[in-house]
Short mmCIF file of C-alpha atoms and ligand atoms in Angstrom, two decimals:
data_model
loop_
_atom_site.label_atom_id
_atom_site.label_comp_id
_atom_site.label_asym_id
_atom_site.label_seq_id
_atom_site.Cartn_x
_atom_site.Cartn_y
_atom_site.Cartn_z
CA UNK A 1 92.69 131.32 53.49
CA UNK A 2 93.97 133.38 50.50
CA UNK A 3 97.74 134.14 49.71
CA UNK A 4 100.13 135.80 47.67
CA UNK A 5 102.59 133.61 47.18
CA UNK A 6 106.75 135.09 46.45
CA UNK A 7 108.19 132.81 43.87
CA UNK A 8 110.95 132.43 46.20
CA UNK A 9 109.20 130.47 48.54
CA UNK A 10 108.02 127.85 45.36
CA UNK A 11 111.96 127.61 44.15
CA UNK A 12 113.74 127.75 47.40
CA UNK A 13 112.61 124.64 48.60
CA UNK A 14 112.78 122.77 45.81
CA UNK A 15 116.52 123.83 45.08
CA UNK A 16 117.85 122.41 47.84
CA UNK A 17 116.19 119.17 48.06
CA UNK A 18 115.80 115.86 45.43
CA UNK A 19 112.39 115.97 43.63
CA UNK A 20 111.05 112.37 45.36
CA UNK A 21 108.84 110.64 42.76
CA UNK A 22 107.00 108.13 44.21
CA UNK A 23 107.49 104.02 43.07
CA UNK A 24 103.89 102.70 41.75
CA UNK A 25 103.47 100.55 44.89
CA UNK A 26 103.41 104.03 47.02
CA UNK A 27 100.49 105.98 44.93
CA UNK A 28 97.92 106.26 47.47
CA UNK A 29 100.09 104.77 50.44
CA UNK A 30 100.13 107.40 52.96
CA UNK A 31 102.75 105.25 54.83
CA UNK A 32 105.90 107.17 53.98
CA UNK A 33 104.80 110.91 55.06
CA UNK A 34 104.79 111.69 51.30
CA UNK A 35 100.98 111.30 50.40
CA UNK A 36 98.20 112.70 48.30
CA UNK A 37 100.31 111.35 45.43
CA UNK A 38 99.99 111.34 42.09
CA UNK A 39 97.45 109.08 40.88
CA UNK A 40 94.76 110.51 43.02
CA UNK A 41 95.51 113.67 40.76
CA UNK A 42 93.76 112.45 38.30
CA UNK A 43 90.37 112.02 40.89
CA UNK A 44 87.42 113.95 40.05
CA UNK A 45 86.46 115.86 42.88
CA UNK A 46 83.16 117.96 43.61
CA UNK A 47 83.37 120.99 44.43
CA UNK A 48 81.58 124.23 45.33
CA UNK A 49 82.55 127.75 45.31
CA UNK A 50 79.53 129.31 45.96
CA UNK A 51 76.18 129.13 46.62
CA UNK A 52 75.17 127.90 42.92
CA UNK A 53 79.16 127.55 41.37
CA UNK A 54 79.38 123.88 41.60
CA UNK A 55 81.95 121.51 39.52
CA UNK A 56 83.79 118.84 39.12
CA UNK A 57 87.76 119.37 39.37
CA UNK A 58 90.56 117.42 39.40
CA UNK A 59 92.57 117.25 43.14
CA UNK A 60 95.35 119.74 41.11
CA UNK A 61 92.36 121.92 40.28
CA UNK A 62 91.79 122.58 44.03
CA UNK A 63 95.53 123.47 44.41
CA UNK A 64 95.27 125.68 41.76
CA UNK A 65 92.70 127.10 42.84
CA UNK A 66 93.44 127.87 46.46
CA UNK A 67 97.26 129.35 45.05
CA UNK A 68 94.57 131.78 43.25
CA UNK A 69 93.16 132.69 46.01
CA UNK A 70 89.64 130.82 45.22
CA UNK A 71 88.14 129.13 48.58
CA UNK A 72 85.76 126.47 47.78
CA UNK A 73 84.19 123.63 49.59
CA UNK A 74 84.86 119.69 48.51
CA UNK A 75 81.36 118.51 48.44
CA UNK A 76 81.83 115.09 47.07
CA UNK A 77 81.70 112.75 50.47
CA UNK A 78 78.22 115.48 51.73
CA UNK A 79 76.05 116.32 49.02
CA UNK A 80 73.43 116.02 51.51
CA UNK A 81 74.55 118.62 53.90
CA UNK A 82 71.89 120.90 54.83
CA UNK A 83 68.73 118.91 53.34
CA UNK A 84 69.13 116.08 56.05
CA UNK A 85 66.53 118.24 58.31
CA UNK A 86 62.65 116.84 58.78
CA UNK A 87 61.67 119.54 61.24
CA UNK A 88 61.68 123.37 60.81
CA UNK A 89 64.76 125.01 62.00
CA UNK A 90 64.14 127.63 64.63
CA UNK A 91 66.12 130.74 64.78
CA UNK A 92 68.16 131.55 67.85
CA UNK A 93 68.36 134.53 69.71
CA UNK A 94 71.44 135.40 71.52
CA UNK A 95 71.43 137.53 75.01
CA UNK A 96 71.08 141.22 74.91
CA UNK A 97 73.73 142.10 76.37
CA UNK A 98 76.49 139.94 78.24
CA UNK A 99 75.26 138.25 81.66
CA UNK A 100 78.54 137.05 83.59
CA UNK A 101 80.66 139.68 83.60
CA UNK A 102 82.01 139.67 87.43
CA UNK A 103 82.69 135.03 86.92
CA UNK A 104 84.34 135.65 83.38
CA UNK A 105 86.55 138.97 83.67
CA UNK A 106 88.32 137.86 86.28
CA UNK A 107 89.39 134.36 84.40
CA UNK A 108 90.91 136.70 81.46
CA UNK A 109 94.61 137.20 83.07
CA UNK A 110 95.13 133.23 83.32
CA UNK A 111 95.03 133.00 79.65
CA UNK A 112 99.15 132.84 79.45
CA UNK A 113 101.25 133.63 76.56
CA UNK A 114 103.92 130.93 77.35
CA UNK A 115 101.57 128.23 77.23
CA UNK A 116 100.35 129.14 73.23
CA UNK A 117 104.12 129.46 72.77
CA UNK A 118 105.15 126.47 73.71
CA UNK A 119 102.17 124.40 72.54
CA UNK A 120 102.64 126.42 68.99
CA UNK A 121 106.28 125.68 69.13
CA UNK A 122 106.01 121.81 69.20
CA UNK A 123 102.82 121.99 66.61
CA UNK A 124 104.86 123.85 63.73
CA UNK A 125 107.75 121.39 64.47
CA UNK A 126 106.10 118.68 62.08
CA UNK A 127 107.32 118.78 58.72
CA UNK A 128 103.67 119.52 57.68
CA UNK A 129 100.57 118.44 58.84
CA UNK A 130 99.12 118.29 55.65
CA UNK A 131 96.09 115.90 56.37
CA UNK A 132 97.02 113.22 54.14
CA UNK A 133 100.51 112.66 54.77
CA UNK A 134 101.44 110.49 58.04
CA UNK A 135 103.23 113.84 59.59
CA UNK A 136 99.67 114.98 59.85
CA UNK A 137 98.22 111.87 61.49
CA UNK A 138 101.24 112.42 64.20
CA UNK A 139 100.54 116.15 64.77
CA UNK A 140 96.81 115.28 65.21
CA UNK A 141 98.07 112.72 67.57
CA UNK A 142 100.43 114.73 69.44
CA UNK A 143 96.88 117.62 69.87
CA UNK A 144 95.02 114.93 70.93
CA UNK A 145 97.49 114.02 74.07
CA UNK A 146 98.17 117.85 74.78
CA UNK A 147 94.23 118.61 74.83
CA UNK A 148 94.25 115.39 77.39
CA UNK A 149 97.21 116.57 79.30
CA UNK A 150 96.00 119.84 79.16
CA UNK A 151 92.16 118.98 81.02
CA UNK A 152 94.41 117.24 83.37
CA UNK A 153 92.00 114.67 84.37
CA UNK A 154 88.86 116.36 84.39
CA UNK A 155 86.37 114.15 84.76
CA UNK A 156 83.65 115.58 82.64
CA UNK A 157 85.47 115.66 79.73
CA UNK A 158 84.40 113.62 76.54
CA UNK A 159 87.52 113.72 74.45
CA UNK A 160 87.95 111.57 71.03
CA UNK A 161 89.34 111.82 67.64
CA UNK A 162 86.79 112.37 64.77
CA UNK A 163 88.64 109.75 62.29
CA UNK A 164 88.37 110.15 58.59
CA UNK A 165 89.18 108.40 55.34
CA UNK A 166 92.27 109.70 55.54
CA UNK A 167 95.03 109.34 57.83
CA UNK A 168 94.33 112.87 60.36
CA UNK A 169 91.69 112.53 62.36
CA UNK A 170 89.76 116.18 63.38
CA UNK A 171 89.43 115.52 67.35
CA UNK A 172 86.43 116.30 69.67
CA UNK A 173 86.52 118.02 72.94
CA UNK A 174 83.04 117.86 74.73
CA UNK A 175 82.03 119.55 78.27
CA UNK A 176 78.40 118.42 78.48
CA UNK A 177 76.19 120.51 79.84
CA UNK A 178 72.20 120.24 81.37
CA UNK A 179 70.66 120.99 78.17
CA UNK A 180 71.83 118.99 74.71
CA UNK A 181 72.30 122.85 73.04
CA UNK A 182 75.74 122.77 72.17
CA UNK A 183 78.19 125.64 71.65
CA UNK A 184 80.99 125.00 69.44
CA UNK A 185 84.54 126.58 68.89
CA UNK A 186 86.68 125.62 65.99
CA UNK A 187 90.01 125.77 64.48
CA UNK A 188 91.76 123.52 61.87
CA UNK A 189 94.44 121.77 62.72
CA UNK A 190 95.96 121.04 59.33
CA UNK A 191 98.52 122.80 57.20
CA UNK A 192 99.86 123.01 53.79
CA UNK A 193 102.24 123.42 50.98
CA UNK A 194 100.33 124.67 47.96
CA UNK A 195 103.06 124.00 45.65
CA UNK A 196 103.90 120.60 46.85
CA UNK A 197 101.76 119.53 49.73
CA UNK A 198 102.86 115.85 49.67
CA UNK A 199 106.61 117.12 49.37
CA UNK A 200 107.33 120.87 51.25
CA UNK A 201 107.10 121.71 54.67
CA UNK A 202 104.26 123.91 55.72
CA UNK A 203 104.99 124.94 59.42
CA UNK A 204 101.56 126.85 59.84
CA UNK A 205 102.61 128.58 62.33
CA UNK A 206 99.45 131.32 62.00
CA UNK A 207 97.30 129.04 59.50
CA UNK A 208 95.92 127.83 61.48
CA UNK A 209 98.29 126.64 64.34
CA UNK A 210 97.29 130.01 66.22
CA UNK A 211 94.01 129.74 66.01
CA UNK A 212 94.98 125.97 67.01
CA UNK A 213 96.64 126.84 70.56
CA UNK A 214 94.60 130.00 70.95
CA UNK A 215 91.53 127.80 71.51
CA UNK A 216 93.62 125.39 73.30
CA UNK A 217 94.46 128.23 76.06
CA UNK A 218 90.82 129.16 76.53
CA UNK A 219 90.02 125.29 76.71
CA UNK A 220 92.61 125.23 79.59
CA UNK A 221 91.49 128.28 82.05
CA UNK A 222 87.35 127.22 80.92
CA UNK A 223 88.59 123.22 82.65
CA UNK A 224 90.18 124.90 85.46
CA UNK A 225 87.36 127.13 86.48
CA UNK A 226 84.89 124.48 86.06
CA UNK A 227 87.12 122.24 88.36
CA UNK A 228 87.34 125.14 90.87
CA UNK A 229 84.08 126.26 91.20
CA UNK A 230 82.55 121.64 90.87
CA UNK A 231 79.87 123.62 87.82
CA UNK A 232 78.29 122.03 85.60
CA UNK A 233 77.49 124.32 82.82
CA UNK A 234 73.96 124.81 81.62
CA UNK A 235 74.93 124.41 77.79
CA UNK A 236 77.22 121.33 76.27
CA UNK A 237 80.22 122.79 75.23
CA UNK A 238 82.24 121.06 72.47
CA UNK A 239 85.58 122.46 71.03
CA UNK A 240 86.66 121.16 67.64
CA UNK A 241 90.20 120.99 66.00
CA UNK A 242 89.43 119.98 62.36
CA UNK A 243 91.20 118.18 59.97
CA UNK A 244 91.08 119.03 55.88
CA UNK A 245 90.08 122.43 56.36
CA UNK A 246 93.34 123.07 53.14
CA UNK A 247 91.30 120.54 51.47
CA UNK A 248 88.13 121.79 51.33
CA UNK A 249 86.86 121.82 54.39
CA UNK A 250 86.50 118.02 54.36
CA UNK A 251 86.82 117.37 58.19
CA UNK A 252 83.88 120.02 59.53
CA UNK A 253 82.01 118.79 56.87
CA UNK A 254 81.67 115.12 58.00
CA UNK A 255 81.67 116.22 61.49
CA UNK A 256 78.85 118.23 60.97
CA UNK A 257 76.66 115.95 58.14
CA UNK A 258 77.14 113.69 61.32
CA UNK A 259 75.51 116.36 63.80
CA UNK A 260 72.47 117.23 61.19
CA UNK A 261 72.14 113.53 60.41
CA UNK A 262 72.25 112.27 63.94
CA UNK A 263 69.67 115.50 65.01
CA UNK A 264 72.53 117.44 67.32
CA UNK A 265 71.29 120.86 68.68
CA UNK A 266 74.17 123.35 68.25
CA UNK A 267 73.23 126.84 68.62
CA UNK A 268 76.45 128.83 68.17
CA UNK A 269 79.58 127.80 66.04
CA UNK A 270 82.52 130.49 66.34
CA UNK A 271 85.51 129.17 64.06
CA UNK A 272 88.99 131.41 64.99
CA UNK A 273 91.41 130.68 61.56
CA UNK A 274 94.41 132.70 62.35
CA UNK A 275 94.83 135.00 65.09
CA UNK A 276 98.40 135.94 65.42
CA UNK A 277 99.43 137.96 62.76
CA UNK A 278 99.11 142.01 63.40
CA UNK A 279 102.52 143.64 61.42
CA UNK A 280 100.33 144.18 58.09
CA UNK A 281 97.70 146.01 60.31
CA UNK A 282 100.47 148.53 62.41
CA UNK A 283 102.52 148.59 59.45
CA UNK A 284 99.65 150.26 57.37
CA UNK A 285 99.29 152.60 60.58
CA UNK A 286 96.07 151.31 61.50
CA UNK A 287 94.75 150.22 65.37
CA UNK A 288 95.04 146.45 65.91
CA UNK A 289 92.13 144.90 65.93
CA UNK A 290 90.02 141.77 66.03
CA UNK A 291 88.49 140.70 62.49
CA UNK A 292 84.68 140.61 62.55
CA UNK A 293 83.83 138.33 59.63
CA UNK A 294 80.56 139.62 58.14
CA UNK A 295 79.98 137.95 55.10
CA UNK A 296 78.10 133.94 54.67
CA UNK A 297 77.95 134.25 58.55
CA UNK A 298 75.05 134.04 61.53
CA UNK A 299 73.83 137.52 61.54
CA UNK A 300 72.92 137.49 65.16
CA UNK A 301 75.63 135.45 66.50
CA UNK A 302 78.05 137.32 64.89
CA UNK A 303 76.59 140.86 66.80
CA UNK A 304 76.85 139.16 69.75
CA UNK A 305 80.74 138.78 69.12
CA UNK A 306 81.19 142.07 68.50
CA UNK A 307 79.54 142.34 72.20
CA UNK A 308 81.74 139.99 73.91
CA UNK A 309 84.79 141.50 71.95
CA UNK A 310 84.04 145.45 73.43
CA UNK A 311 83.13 143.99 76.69
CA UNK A 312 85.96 141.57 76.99
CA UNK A 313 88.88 142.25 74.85
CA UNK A 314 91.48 145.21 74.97
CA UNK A 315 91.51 146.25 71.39
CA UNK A 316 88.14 146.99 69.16
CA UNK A 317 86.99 144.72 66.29
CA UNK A 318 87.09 145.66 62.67
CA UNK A 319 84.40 144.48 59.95
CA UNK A 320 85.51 142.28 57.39
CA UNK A 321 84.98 139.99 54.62
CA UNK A 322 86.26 136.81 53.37
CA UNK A 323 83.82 135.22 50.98
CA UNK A 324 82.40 131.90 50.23
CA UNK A 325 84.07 129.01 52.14
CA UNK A 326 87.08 130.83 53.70
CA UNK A 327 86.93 128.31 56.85
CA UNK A 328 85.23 125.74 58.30
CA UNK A 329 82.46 127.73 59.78
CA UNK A 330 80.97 127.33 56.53
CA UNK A 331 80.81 123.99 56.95
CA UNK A 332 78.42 124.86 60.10
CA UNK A 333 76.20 127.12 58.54
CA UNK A 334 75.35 124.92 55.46
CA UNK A 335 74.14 122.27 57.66
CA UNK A 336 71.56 124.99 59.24
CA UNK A 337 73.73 125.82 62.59
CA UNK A 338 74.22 129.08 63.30
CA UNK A 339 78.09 130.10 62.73
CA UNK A 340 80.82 133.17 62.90
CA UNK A 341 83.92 133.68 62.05
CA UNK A 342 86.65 136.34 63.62
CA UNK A 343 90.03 136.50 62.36
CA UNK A 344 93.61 138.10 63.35
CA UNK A 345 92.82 141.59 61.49
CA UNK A 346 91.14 142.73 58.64
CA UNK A 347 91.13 140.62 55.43
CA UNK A 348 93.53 142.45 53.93
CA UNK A 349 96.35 143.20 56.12
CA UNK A 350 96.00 139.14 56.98
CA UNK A 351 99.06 137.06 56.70
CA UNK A 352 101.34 137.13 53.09
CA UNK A 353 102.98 133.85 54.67
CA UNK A 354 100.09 131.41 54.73
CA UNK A 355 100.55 128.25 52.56
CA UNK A 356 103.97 128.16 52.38
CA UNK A 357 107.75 126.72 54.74
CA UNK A 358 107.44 130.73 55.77
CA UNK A 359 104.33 130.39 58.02
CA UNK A 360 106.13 131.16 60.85
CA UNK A 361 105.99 132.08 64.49
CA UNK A 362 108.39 134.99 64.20
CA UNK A 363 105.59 136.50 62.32
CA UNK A 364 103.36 136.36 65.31
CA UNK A 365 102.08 138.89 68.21
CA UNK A 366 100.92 136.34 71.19
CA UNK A 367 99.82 139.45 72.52
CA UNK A 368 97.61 139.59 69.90
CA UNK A 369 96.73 135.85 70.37
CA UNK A 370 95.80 136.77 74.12
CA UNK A 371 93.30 139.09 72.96
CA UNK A 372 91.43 136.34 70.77
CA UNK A 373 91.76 133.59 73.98
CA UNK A 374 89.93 136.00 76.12
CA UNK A 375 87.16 136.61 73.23
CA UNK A 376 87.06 132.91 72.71
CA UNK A 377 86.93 132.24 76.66
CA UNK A 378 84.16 135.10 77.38
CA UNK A 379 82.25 133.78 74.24
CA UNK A 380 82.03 129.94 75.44
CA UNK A 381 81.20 130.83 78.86
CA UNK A 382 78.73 133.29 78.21
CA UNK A 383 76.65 130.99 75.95
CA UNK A 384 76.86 127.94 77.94
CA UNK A 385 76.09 129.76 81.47
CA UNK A 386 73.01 131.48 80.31
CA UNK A 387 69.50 130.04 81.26
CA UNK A 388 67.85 132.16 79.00
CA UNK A 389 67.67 130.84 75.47
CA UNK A 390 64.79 132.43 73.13
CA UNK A 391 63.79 130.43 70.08
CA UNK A 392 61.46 131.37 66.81
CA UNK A 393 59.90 128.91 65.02
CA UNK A 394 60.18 128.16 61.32
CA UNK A 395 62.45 130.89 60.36
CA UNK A 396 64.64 129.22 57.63
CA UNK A 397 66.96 131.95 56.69
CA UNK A 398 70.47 131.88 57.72
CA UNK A 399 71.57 129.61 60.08
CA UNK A 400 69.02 127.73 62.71
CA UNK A 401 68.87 125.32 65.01
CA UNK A 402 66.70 121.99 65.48
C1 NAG B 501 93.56 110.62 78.14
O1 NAG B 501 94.46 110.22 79.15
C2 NAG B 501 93.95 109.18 79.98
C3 NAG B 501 94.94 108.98 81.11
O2 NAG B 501 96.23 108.78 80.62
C4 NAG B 501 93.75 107.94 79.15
O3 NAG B 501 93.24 106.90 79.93
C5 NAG B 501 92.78 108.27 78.03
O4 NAG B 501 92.62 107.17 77.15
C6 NAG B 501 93.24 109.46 77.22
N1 NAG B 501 92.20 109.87 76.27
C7 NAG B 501 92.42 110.03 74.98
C8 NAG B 501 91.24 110.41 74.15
O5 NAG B 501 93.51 109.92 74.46
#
């Protein structure tokens, strides 16, 4: 996500601790916590900033870039994404109009503040979990036991980390279902420190740890109501928590060249990248609202959101833009799967602290979070109860499905 950046936030750090400069054995260890070093630097990456902006950059490049506010994706490891395909894709057509109001509603109020506190508490509390240092590989360790503890032994649950070339693995929560369509709900689990990612801490507390343990939340009341009421839901329902997202959205990417190659069905990606941060919104003296993203996004899925959010949530939704690559939806929607995006507020009043040791939770409205737990909750169940899936053949605009 894009940030203005106080100067203060650059020196501070750096005045109060030694500048570390790594021995030649360490360049491109990742064993010490202090990775992406620098002799990868000097790596020519891919990388794409918009439909036809394509280049080759240096890993510093892509730092500058993102402190400028430019979101791009690193294509080098998936040039292929999105021409794997050797069928037509079909276009999907969501419900009218939502179907499971009087099962969903009243599953809302379990959706507890204390629970994204505490899980956000303990995720911020690494250093960083910038996705190449080892901090990152233990925060993406310590998610993957708290989404385990957290299903609590349910016994449908396919859970596994997504490893990568580098040391954080994205992980993989999947609820199948009695049809192979899959519905998928995202957040990235990384964090960073664009001036010094290998060095600074990067707490990211909203970016995206909110959107992290807001997903989490839903995850836990979805488990529990499918353990109540023995159902099997008629969709597969996966949620993802990826890795790289600060890099390029590296781990969505591999995760889904790996669906398109392999032939998976997903019919509905939502990715949630920060939902806690309201002040900029009631400061400006505006309603708080949920973010509609309605730019590079699934035109149909992305109504249907705004459906679920008027039904469902207690504040409206606001339209909004973000641009090419602001998340890993993206990542989604160029390998032909329909995707959305919804975000704490409107692009503009969205968090100042992003991408930097302030990223913090005193920042954050968990009432706010609530609000995008029961979207995210009334989303996944509504898509994966319904029977009644319409499909067109052949249209190849936007996103599609198999
Ligand atoms: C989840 O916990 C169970 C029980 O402790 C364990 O057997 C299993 O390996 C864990 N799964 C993962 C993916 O860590």
């Amino acid at each position: 996500m894009k940030s203005q950046i106080p100067i203060f936030f650059l020196l501070a750090p750096l005045l109060s601790s030694a500048f570390i400069v790594p021995a030649p054995d360490q360049l491109g260890t990742f064993a010490d916590g202090h990775a992406g070093s620098l002799a990868e630097d000097n790596e020519k990456r891919l990388i794409q900033l918009s439909p036809t902006d394509i280049r080759w950059v240096t890993e510093a490049d892509k730092l500058a870039l993102k402190r400028d506010g430019k979101n791009f994706m690193d294509i080098t490891d998936h040039q292929e994404l999105g021409q794997l395909r050797t069928t037509s894709r079909k276009q999907v057509v969501y419900p009218e109009s939502m179907q499971f109001k009087d099962k969903i509603t009243p599953l809302l109020k379990d959706l507890k503040k204390d629970n994204m506190r505490e899980n956000l508490e303990k995720f911020t509390s690494f250093h960083t979990r910038y996705y190449k240092s080892d901090y990152g590989r233990q925060s993406s360790e310590w998610l993957l036991s708290r989404i385990n503890a957290t299903a609590n032994g349910y016994p449908h649950l396919e859970l596994a980390p997504f490893p990568h070339r580098w040391p954080q693995s994205s992980i993989i929560a999947r609820i199948p279902g009695k049809s192979e369509r899959t519905v998928v709900i995202g957040a990235h689990q990384d964090s960073i420190n664009l001036f010094f990612p290998s060095l600074l801490g990067a707490p990211g507390a909203d970016d995206d740890g909110s959107g992290t343990v807001t997903i989490l939340e839903a995850f836990r009341v979805l488990i529990e109501h499918l353990r109540e009421t023995n159902t099997q839901l008629e969709q597969t329902l996966e949620f993802h928590w990826y890795s790289a997202e600060e890099g390029g959205l590296l781990g969505s990417q591999a995760i889904f060249h790996h669906y398109e190659k392999t032939g998976r069905d997903v019919v509905a990606m939502l990715q949630q990248d920060m939902t806690g941060f309201v002040q900029k919104t009631l400061d400006a003296g505006k309603p708080e609202s949920v973010g509609v993203i309605t730019d590079y996004v699934d035109p149909g899925l992305t109504d249907f959101i705004k459906k679920v959010i008027t039904e469902y949530c207690d504040i409206p939704y606001v339209e909004t833009q973000c641009g090419y690559a602001c998340s890993d939806h993206a990542s989604a929607s160029k390998g032909g799967y329909p995707s959305a995006f919804v975000i704490e507020s409107s692009f503009d009043d969205s968090d100042d602290h992003i991408h930097t040791t302030e990223d913090l939770i005193k920042y954050l409205s968990f009432d706010h979070m609530i609000q995008h737990g029961k979207m995210t909750l009334a989303l996944a169940l509504e898509l994966s109860k319904t029977k009644h899936w319409n499909e067109k053949q052949g249209d190849d605009n936007g996103g599609g499905e198999l």
